[in-house]
């Protein structure tokens, strides 16, 4: 019921904006956020244009203030996550410049306590809980894949040479049927069955260790790759023998900041161009879905190809648009908001 309400909000695409708090030692007075309304309104002020002329109003399905907790955010998306058990394909993204809170929202801070867990852990936890409490004639199996897209190359973050035990039989049979069902195009990535949150924690920490990270001019740890956690769910009706498949993609996108071509060369420039290309391809796909266009350009990037089955008209998509409230990020925040405005 809750989900139907959500659904009516905006077809199958929702955009939630999350403003992160100022960090310790960052001060609090220099914010670009003028107002956050209860119905998804966000008013941003241009620091070089004080007064009415500098105000710009946006509207999303929801806007979270810096005071919002991880639990609050998750409780809003729970119905979306649970629809995977009914056979839906769901995609949840975090978009924004480096340092805007994408990883915080999706995974949580480094060494997160349970309270600080992000969407990934909470979603899996909830799926376990719900699937175990549902009607006993349906059994659910849950499998997890984790890949990264770096420079348009897909890399398996859970590949075999980890200490984890692999389950090739389970993978090959299940992945085959799952990929045929959903058109998912990463059949080569290892998939691990999970039955508890502690399994998930172990897998994620291996995956995180395997991610490419580098440091930016902002001198912060930054991700120049997209990371995708895919949760496959197979529900089997023990009476009829029929099966139901759903999958959930949890995507922590690469930083959306524009890179000054005059300042970077070589690897950095190439990375920036790949990121740029894939983020605009993603924007184009979501835009054409939202505008009900007859052609959806999935082919323009690895990211959109990989997520095709979960970015369709029958799938459900949620984008977290992350904002750093500091005035020094004003122009990046504006371009983030404009990207979001186009797809919402
Ligand atoms: P990104 O992944 O977009 O580069 P991070 O998630 O790493 O950004 O966030 C940058 C910093 O801000 C981290 O230290 C993170 O813990 C902190 N942070 C982000 N969002 C929040 C939040 N909602 N509450 C508290 N701290 C946050
Ligand atoms: Mg990050």
Short mmCIF file of C-alpha atoms and ligand atoms in Angstrom, two decimals:
data_model
loop_
_atom_site.label_atom_id
_atom_site.label_comp_id
_atom_site.label_asym_id
_atom_site.label_seq_id
_atom_site.Cartn_x
_atom_site.Cartn_y
_atom_site.Cartn_z
CA UNK A 1 0.00 0.00 0.00
CA UNK A 2 2.78 2.34 0.98
CA UNK A 3 4.51 1.51 -2.21
CA UNK A 4 1.50 2.41 -4.33
CA UNK A 5 1.52 5.80 -2.69
CA UNK A 6 5.17 6.23 -3.53
CA UNK A 7 4.49 5.06 -7.04
CA UNK A 8 1.90 7.72 -7.60
CA UNK A 9 4.39 10.37 -6.65
CA UNK A 10 6.29 10.18 -9.86
CA UNK A 11 5.85 7.18 -12.10
CA UNK A 12 8.75 4.85 -11.56
CA UNK A 13 11.43 7.47 -11.06
CA UNK A 14 11.97 9.31 -7.84
CA UNK A 15 14.56 11.87 -6.92
CA UNK A 16 15.42 12.50 -3.28
CA UNK A 17 17.86 15.25 -2.43
CA UNK A 18 20.04 14.90 0.67
CA UNK A 19 22.01 17.81 2.09
CA UNK A 20 24.89 16.63 4.20
CA UNK A 21 25.82 18.46 7.42
CA UNK A 22 28.91 20.59 7.81
CA UNK A 23 31.79 18.51 9.02
CA UNK A 24 33.72 19.14 12.20
CA UNK A 25 35.83 22.26 11.80
CA UNK A 26 33.96 23.41 8.71
CA UNK A 27 31.85 26.12 10.36
CA UNK A 28 28.14 26.36 9.69
CA UNK A 29 27.33 29.86 8.56
CA UNK A 30 28.42 29.62 4.94
CA UNK A 31 25.64 27.51 3.57
CA UNK A 32 24.04 27.77 0.15
CA UNK A 33 20.85 26.19 1.44
CA UNK A 34 18.32 28.89 2.19
CA UNK A 35 15.28 26.75 2.82
CA UNK A 36 14.14 23.15 2.89
CA UNK A 37 10.40 22.61 2.63
CA UNK A 38 8.31 19.69 3.81
CA UNK A 39 7.17 18.80 0.32
CA UNK A 40 10.47 18.49 -1.46
CA UNK A 41 11.22 22.18 -1.94
CA UNK A 42 14.79 23.34 -1.82
CA UNK A 43 15.87 26.96 -2.11
CA UNK A 44 19.50 27.66 -2.84
CA UNK A 45 21.20 31.03 -2.66
CA UNK A 46 23.98 32.24 -4.93
CA UNK A 47 26.71 33.61 -2.64
CA UNK A 48 27.74 36.23 -5.18
CA UNK A 49 24.18 37.53 -5.52
CA UNK A 50 22.73 38.29 -2.12
CA UNK A 51 19.05 39.09 -2.01
CA UNK A 52 16.12 37.80 -4.00
CA UNK A 53 17.96 37.67 -7.32
CA UNK A 54 20.33 35.05 -6.02
CA UNK A 55 17.62 32.59 -4.97
CA UNK A 56 16.83 29.54 -6.99
CA UNK A 57 14.05 27.11 -6.18
CA UNK A 58 14.06 23.38 -6.90
CA UNK A 59 11.53 20.70 -6.25
CA UNK A 60 12.13 17.00 -5.72
CA UNK A 61 10.11 14.11 -4.36
CA UNK A 62 11.79 14.67 -1.04
CA UNK A 63 14.58 16.74 0.48
CA UNK A 64 16.51 15.60 3.54
CA UNK A 65 18.02 18.20 5.79
CA UNK A 66 21.46 17.78 7.33
CA UNK A 67 19.76 16.56 10.49
CA UNK A 68 18.19 13.52 8.82
CA UNK A 69 19.38 10.18 10.08
CA UNK A 70 20.24 7.03 8.16
CA UNK A 71 17.24 5.33 9.77
CA UNK A 72 14.90 8.09 8.59
CA UNK A 73 16.18 7.87 5.05
CA UNK A 74 15.85 4.11 5.01
CA UNK A 75 12.36 4.07 6.40
CA UNK A 76 11.25 6.10 3.38
CA UNK A 77 12.71 3.69 0.88
CA UNK A 78 11.79 0.45 2.60
CA UNK A 79 8.72 -0.20 0.44
CA UNK A 80 10.84 0.23 -2.66
CA UNK A 81 13.42 -2.24 -1.40
CA UNK A 82 10.77 -4.76 -0.41
CA UNK A 83 9.21 -4.71 -3.85
CA UNK A 84 12.21 -6.77 -4.97
CA UNK A 85 10.63 -9.71 -3.14
CA UNK A 86 7.62 -9.33 -5.41
CA UNK A 87 9.78 -9.65 -8.48
CA UNK A 88 10.57 -6.04 -9.27
CA UNK A 89 13.91 -4.75 -10.45
CA UNK A 90 14.98 -1.76 -8.45
CA UNK A 91 17.87 0.64 -8.87
CA UNK A 92 19.05 3.08 -6.21
CA UNK A 93 21.76 5.60 -7.09
CA UNK A 94 23.74 8.20 -5.22
CA UNK A 95 24.82 11.13 -7.39
CA UNK A 96 26.91 14.15 -6.46
CA UNK A 97 30.35 15.65 -6.30
CA UNK A 98 33.11 14.03 -4.28
CA UNK A 99 32.58 14.74 -0.59
CA UNK A 100 28.83 15.28 -0.88
CA UNK A 101 27.85 12.15 1.04
CA UNK A 102 27.21 9.50 -1.63
CA UNK A 103 29.11 6.79 0.20
CA UNK A 104 27.66 7.91 3.50
CA UNK A 105 24.14 7.42 2.16
CA UNK A 106 24.79 4.12 0.41
CA UNK A 107 27.25 2.45 2.80
CA UNK A 108 27.80 4.70 5.81
CA UNK A 109 30.97 6.28 7.17
CA UNK A 110 34.15 4.26 7.63
CA UNK A 111 33.73 1.88 10.52
CA UNK A 112 30.04 2.63 10.81
CA UNK A 113 28.08 1.59 13.84
CA UNK A 114 24.78 -0.12 13.18
CA UNK A 115 23.03 3.20 13.60
CA UNK A 116 25.22 4.72 10.91
CA UNK A 117 24.68 1.94 8.41
CA UNK A 118 23.75 3.13 4.98
CA UNK A 119 21.19 1.86 2.50
CA UNK A 120 23.20 -1.22 1.45
CA UNK A 121 23.32 -2.89 4.83
CA UNK A 122 19.86 -1.83 5.83
CA UNK A 123 18.35 -3.07 2.58
CA UNK A 124 19.93 -6.50 2.86
CA UNK A 125 19.09 -6.74 6.51
CA UNK A 126 15.49 -5.89 5.80
CA UNK A 127 15.26 -8.36 2.93
CA UNK A 128 16.51 -11.16 5.18
CA UNK A 129 14.12 -10.23 7.91
CA UNK A 130 11.09 -9.97 5.66
CA UNK A 131 11.85 -13.01 3.56
CA UNK A 132 12.15 -15.14 6.66
CA UNK A 133 8.90 -13.90 8.10
CA UNK A 134 6.81 -14.31 4.97
CA UNK A 135 4.51 -17.18 4.17
CA UNK A 136 6.26 -20.48 4.68
CA UNK A 137 5.41 -21.93 1.28
CA UNK A 138 7.72 -19.41 -0.37
CA UNK A 139 11.46 -19.64 0.19
CA UNK A 140 13.80 -16.91 -0.79
CA UNK A 141 17.43 -17.09 -1.75
CA UNK A 142 19.60 -14.02 -1.81
CA UNK A 143 22.84 -13.60 -3.73
CA UNK A 144 25.19 -10.65 -3.93
CA UNK A 145 27.50 -9.39 -6.66
CA UNK A 146 29.76 -6.38 -6.42
CA UNK A 147 31.41 -4.75 -9.41
CA UNK A 148 33.09 -1.51 -10.22
CA UNK A 149 33.16 0.39 -13.49
CA UNK A 150 36.42 2.20 -13.97
CA UNK A 151 37.30 3.79 -17.31
CA UNK A 152 34.43 1.89 -18.94
CA UNK A 153 35.84 -1.44 -17.75
CA UNK A 154 33.84 -3.67 -15.46
CA UNK A 155 35.77 -5.23 -12.61
CA UNK A 156 34.56 -7.95 -10.29
CA UNK A 157 35.16 -6.76 -6.74
CA UNK A 158 34.44 -10.18 -5.26
CA UNK A 159 36.60 -12.24 -7.55
CA UNK A 160 37.77 -15.68 -6.61
CA UNK A 161 41.15 -14.98 -5.05
CA UNK A 162 39.64 -13.76 -1.82
CA UNK A 163 39.49 -15.87 1.27
CA UNK A 164 35.77 -16.30 0.68
CA UNK A 165 34.44 -19.60 -0.41
CA UNK A 166 32.92 -19.60 -3.86
CA UNK A 167 29.78 -21.44 -4.87
CA UNK A 168 30.19 -22.09 -8.58
CA UNK A 169 27.27 -24.46 -8.95
CA UNK A 170 24.88 -22.10 -7.32
CA UNK A 171 26.25 -19.25 -9.42
CA UNK A 172 26.19 -20.90 -12.77
CA UNK A 173 22.68 -22.25 -12.60
CA UNK A 174 21.19 -19.32 -10.88
CA UNK A 175 22.97 -16.64 -12.83
CA UNK A 176 21.99 -18.23 -16.10
CA UNK A 177 18.33 -18.22 -15.33
CA UNK A 178 18.53 -14.84 -13.68
CA UNK A 179 20.32 -13.22 -16.57
CA UNK A 180 17.92 -14.71 -19.05
CA UNK A 181 15.06 -13.37 -17.01
CA UNK A 182 16.39 -9.93 -16.49
CA UNK A 183 18.89 -9.34 -19.25
CA UNK A 184 21.54 -8.57 -16.69
CA UNK A 185 24.85 -8.47 -18.46
CA UNK A 186 27.42 -9.30 -15.80
CA UNK A 187 27.24 -13.08 -15.84
CA UNK A 188 30.97 -13.29 -15.21
CA UNK A 189 30.99 -11.52 -11.89
CA UNK A 190 31.03 -13.85 -8.92
CA UNK A 191 27.89 -14.14 -6.94
CA UNK A 192 27.77 -15.22 -3.33
CA UNK A 193 24.71 -16.50 -1.57
CA UNK A 194 24.11 -14.67 1.67
CA UNK A 195 21.94 -15.67 4.54
CA UNK A 196 22.78 -13.14 7.21
CA UNK A 197 23.92 -9.60 7.72
CA UNK A 198 27.30 -10.78 8.84
CA UNK A 199 27.81 -12.52 5.48
CA UNK A 200 27.02 -9.21 3.84
CA UNK A 201 29.39 -7.25 6.06
CA UNK A 202 32.20 -9.62 5.18
CA UNK A 203 31.56 -9.44 1.45
CA UNK A 204 31.25 -5.67 1.42
CA UNK A 205 34.48 -5.14 3.25
CA UNK A 206 36.28 -7.28 0.69
CA UNK A 207 34.62 -5.38 -2.12
CA UNK A 208 35.47 -2.01 -0.62
CA UNK A 209 39.11 -2.98 -0.25
CA UNK A 210 39.20 -3.84 -3.92
CA UNK A 211 37.88 -0.49 -5.14
CA UNK A 212 40.04 1.99 -6.99
CA UNK A 213 40.56 5.11 -4.99
CA UNK A 214 42.72 8.14 -5.57
CA UNK A 215 43.15 11.56 -4.04
CA UNK A 216 41.80 14.75 -5.58
CA UNK A 217 42.79 18.39 -5.46
CA UNK A 218 40.32 18.64 -2.60
CA UNK A 219 42.72 16.33 -0.85
CA UNK A 220 39.98 13.89 -0.02
CA UNK A 221 39.65 10.26 -0.71
CA UNK A 222 37.69 10.14 -3.86
CA UNK A 223 36.11 7.56 -6.02
CA UNK A 224 36.59 7.77 -9.71
CA UNK A 225 34.70 4.60 -10.35
CA UNK A 226 31.09 3.60 -10.05
CA UNK A 227 30.49 0.81 -7.60
CA UNK A 228 27.48 -1.43 -7.96
CA UNK A 229 26.21 -3.87 -5.39
CA UNK A 230 23.64 -6.15 -6.95
CA UNK A 231 21.28 -8.17 -4.81
CA UNK A 232 19.53 -11.02 -6.56
CA UNK A 233 16.47 -12.51 -4.97
CA UNK A 234 14.86 -15.72 -6.03
CA UNK A 235 11.57 -16.62 -4.46
CA UNK A 236 10.32 -20.15 -4.92
CA UNK A 237 6.82 -21.31 -4.30
CA UNK A 238 7.21 -24.76 -2.77
CA UNK A 239 3.66 -25.78 -3.65
CA UNK A 240 3.60 -24.84 -7.31
CA UNK A 241 7.32 -24.91 -7.99
CA UNK A 242 7.14 -21.54 -9.69
CA UNK A 243 9.94 -19.04 -9.16
CA UNK A 244 10.11 -15.28 -9.03
CA UNK A 245 13.16 -13.15 -9.63
CA UNK A 246 13.90 -9.63 -8.55
CA UNK A 247 17.06 -7.64 -8.28
CA UNK A 248 18.23 -4.57 -6.51
CA UNK A 249 21.14 -2.48 -7.74
CA UNK A 250 22.75 -0.18 -5.22
CA UNK A 251 24.97 2.27 -7.04
CA UNK A 252 27.55 4.63 -5.57
CA UNK A 253 28.42 6.75 -8.60
CA UNK A 254 31.78 8.33 -9.32
CA UNK A 255 32.11 11.98 -8.29
CA UNK A 256 30.24 14.27 -10.69
CA UNK A 257 32.59 17.25 -10.34
CA UNK A 258 33.72 18.81 -13.57
CA UNK A 259 37.42 18.67 -14.13
CA UNK A 260 39.29 21.60 -15.57
CA UNK A 261 40.85 20.32 -18.76
CA UNK A 262 43.66 22.77 -18.46
CA UNK A 263 44.69 21.32 -15.12
CA UNK A 264 44.69 17.60 -15.67
CA UNK A 265 46.33 15.41 -18.24
CA UNK A 266 46.94 11.74 -18.87
CA UNK A 267 45.20 9.28 -16.57
CA UNK A 268 43.26 11.92 -14.69
CA UNK A 269 41.89 13.42 -17.87
CA UNK A 270 40.93 10.04 -19.23
CA UNK A 271 39.18 9.13 -15.97
CA UNK A 272 37.32 12.43 -16.02
CA UNK A 273 36.18 11.93 -19.58
CA UNK A 274 34.90 8.43 -18.85
CA UNK A 275 33.04 9.58 -15.78
CA UNK A 276 31.54 12.48 -17.63
CA UNK A 277 30.41 10.30 -20.47
CA UNK A 278 28.80 7.67 -18.27
CA UNK A 279 27.04 10.15 -16.01
CA UNK A 280 25.56 11.98 -18.95
CA UNK A 281 24.54 8.66 -20.50
CA UNK A 282 22.79 7.84 -17.23
CA UNK A 283 21.10 11.23 -17.25
CA UNK A 284 19.94 10.67 -20.82
CA UNK A 285 18.48 7.26 -20.00
CA UNK A 286 16.59 8.46 -16.97
CA UNK A 287 15.44 11.56 -18.79
CA UNK A 288 14.05 9.57 -21.68
CA UNK A 289 12.29 7.20 -19.27
CA UNK A 290 10.82 10.10 -17.33
CA UNK A 291 9.70 11.86 -20.48
CA UNK A 292 8.25 8.60 -21.87
CA UNK A 293 10.33 8.87 -24.98
CA UNK A 294 10.14 5.86 -27.29
CA UNK A 295 13.89 5.44 -27.59
CA UNK A 296 16.01 4.86 -24.48
CA UNK A 297 19.75 5.20 -25.21
CA UNK A 298 21.17 2.39 -23.05
CA UNK A 299 24.08 1.66 -25.37
CA UNK A 300 26.10 4.79 -24.68
CA UNK A 301 27.94 3.60 -21.58
CA UNK A 302 28.84 0.48 -19.61
CA UNK A 303 26.89 1.77 -16.65
CA UNK A 304 23.61 2.05 -18.52
CA UNK A 305 24.17 -1.24 -20.34
CA UNK A 306 24.79 -3.03 -17.12
CA UNK A 307 21.76 -1.55 -15.44
CA UNK A 308 19.43 -1.80 -18.41
CA UNK A 309 17.10 -4.36 -16.85
CA UNK A 310 16.67 -2.20 -13.78
CA UNK A 311 16.27 1.04 -15.66
CA UNK A 312 13.24 0.16 -17.66
CA UNK A 313 9.63 1.12 -17.58
CA UNK A 314 8.77 -1.84 -15.40
CA UNK A 315 11.62 -1.19 -13.02
CA UNK A 316 11.76 1.29 -10.17
CA UNK A 317 14.46 3.90 -9.94
CA UNK A 318 15.50 6.16 -7.09
CA UNK A 319 18.25 8.73 -7.28
CA UNK A 320 19.74 10.31 -4.17
CA UNK A 321 21.09 13.68 -5.15
CA UNK A 322 23.77 14.59 -2.66
CA UNK A 323 24.71 18.15 -1.77
CA UNK A 324 27.63 19.68 0.06
CA UNK A 325 26.07 22.81 1.61
CA UNK A 326 29.27 24.86 1.67
CA UNK A 327 29.29 28.04 -0.42
CA UNK A 328 32.62 27.05 -1.90
CA UNK A 329 30.73 24.19 -3.58
CA UNK A 330 28.05 26.47 -4.99
CA UNK A 331 28.74 25.99 -8.66
CA UNK A 332 29.13 22.20 -8.32
CA UNK A 333 25.94 22.08 -6.30
CA UNK A 334 24.12 23.99 -9.00
CA UNK A 335 25.25 21.61 -11.68
CA UNK A 336 24.24 18.66 -9.49
CA UNK A 337 20.81 20.22 -8.97
CA UNK A 338 20.38 20.91 -12.65
CA UNK A 339 21.22 17.32 -13.47
CA UNK A 340 18.64 16.20 -10.93
CA UNK A 341 16.03 18.65 -12.12
CA UNK A 342 16.32 17.29 -15.64
CA UNK A 343 15.63 13.71 -14.57
CA UNK A 344 12.94 14.39 -11.98
P1 LIG B 1 31.29 11.01 -1.28
O1 LIG B 1 31.13 9.54 -1.23
O2 LIG B 1 30.19 11.69 -2.03
O3 LIG B 1 32.63 11.44 -1.78
P2 LIG B 1 31.28 10.82 1.59
O4 LIG B 1 30.10 9.93 1.78
O5 LIG B 1 32.61 10.20 1.70
O6 LIG B 1 31.17 11.59 0.20
O7 LIG B 1 31.12 12.03 2.61
C1 LIG B 1 32.13 12.97 2.84
C2 LIG B 1 32.30 13.17 4.34
O8 LIG B 1 31.10 13.69 4.90
C3 LIG B 1 32.58 11.88 5.07
O9 LIG B 1 33.45 12.19 6.14
C4 LIG B 1 31.22 11.47 5.60
O10 LIG B 1 31.30 10.66 6.74
C5 LIG B 1 30.57 12.83 5.90
N1 LIG B 1 29.12 12.79 5.73
C6 LIG B 1 28.46 12.72 4.56
N2 LIG B 1 27.13 12.73 4.74
C7 LIG B 1 26.93 12.80 6.07
C8 LIG B 1 25.76 12.84 6.90
N3 LIG B 1 24.52 12.81 6.38
N4 LIG B 1 25.94 12.93 8.23
C9 LIG B 1 27.19 12.98 8.76
N5 LIG B 1 28.32 12.94 8.04
C10 LIG B 1 28.21 12.86 6.71
MG1 LIG B 2 32.46 8.07 -1.91
#
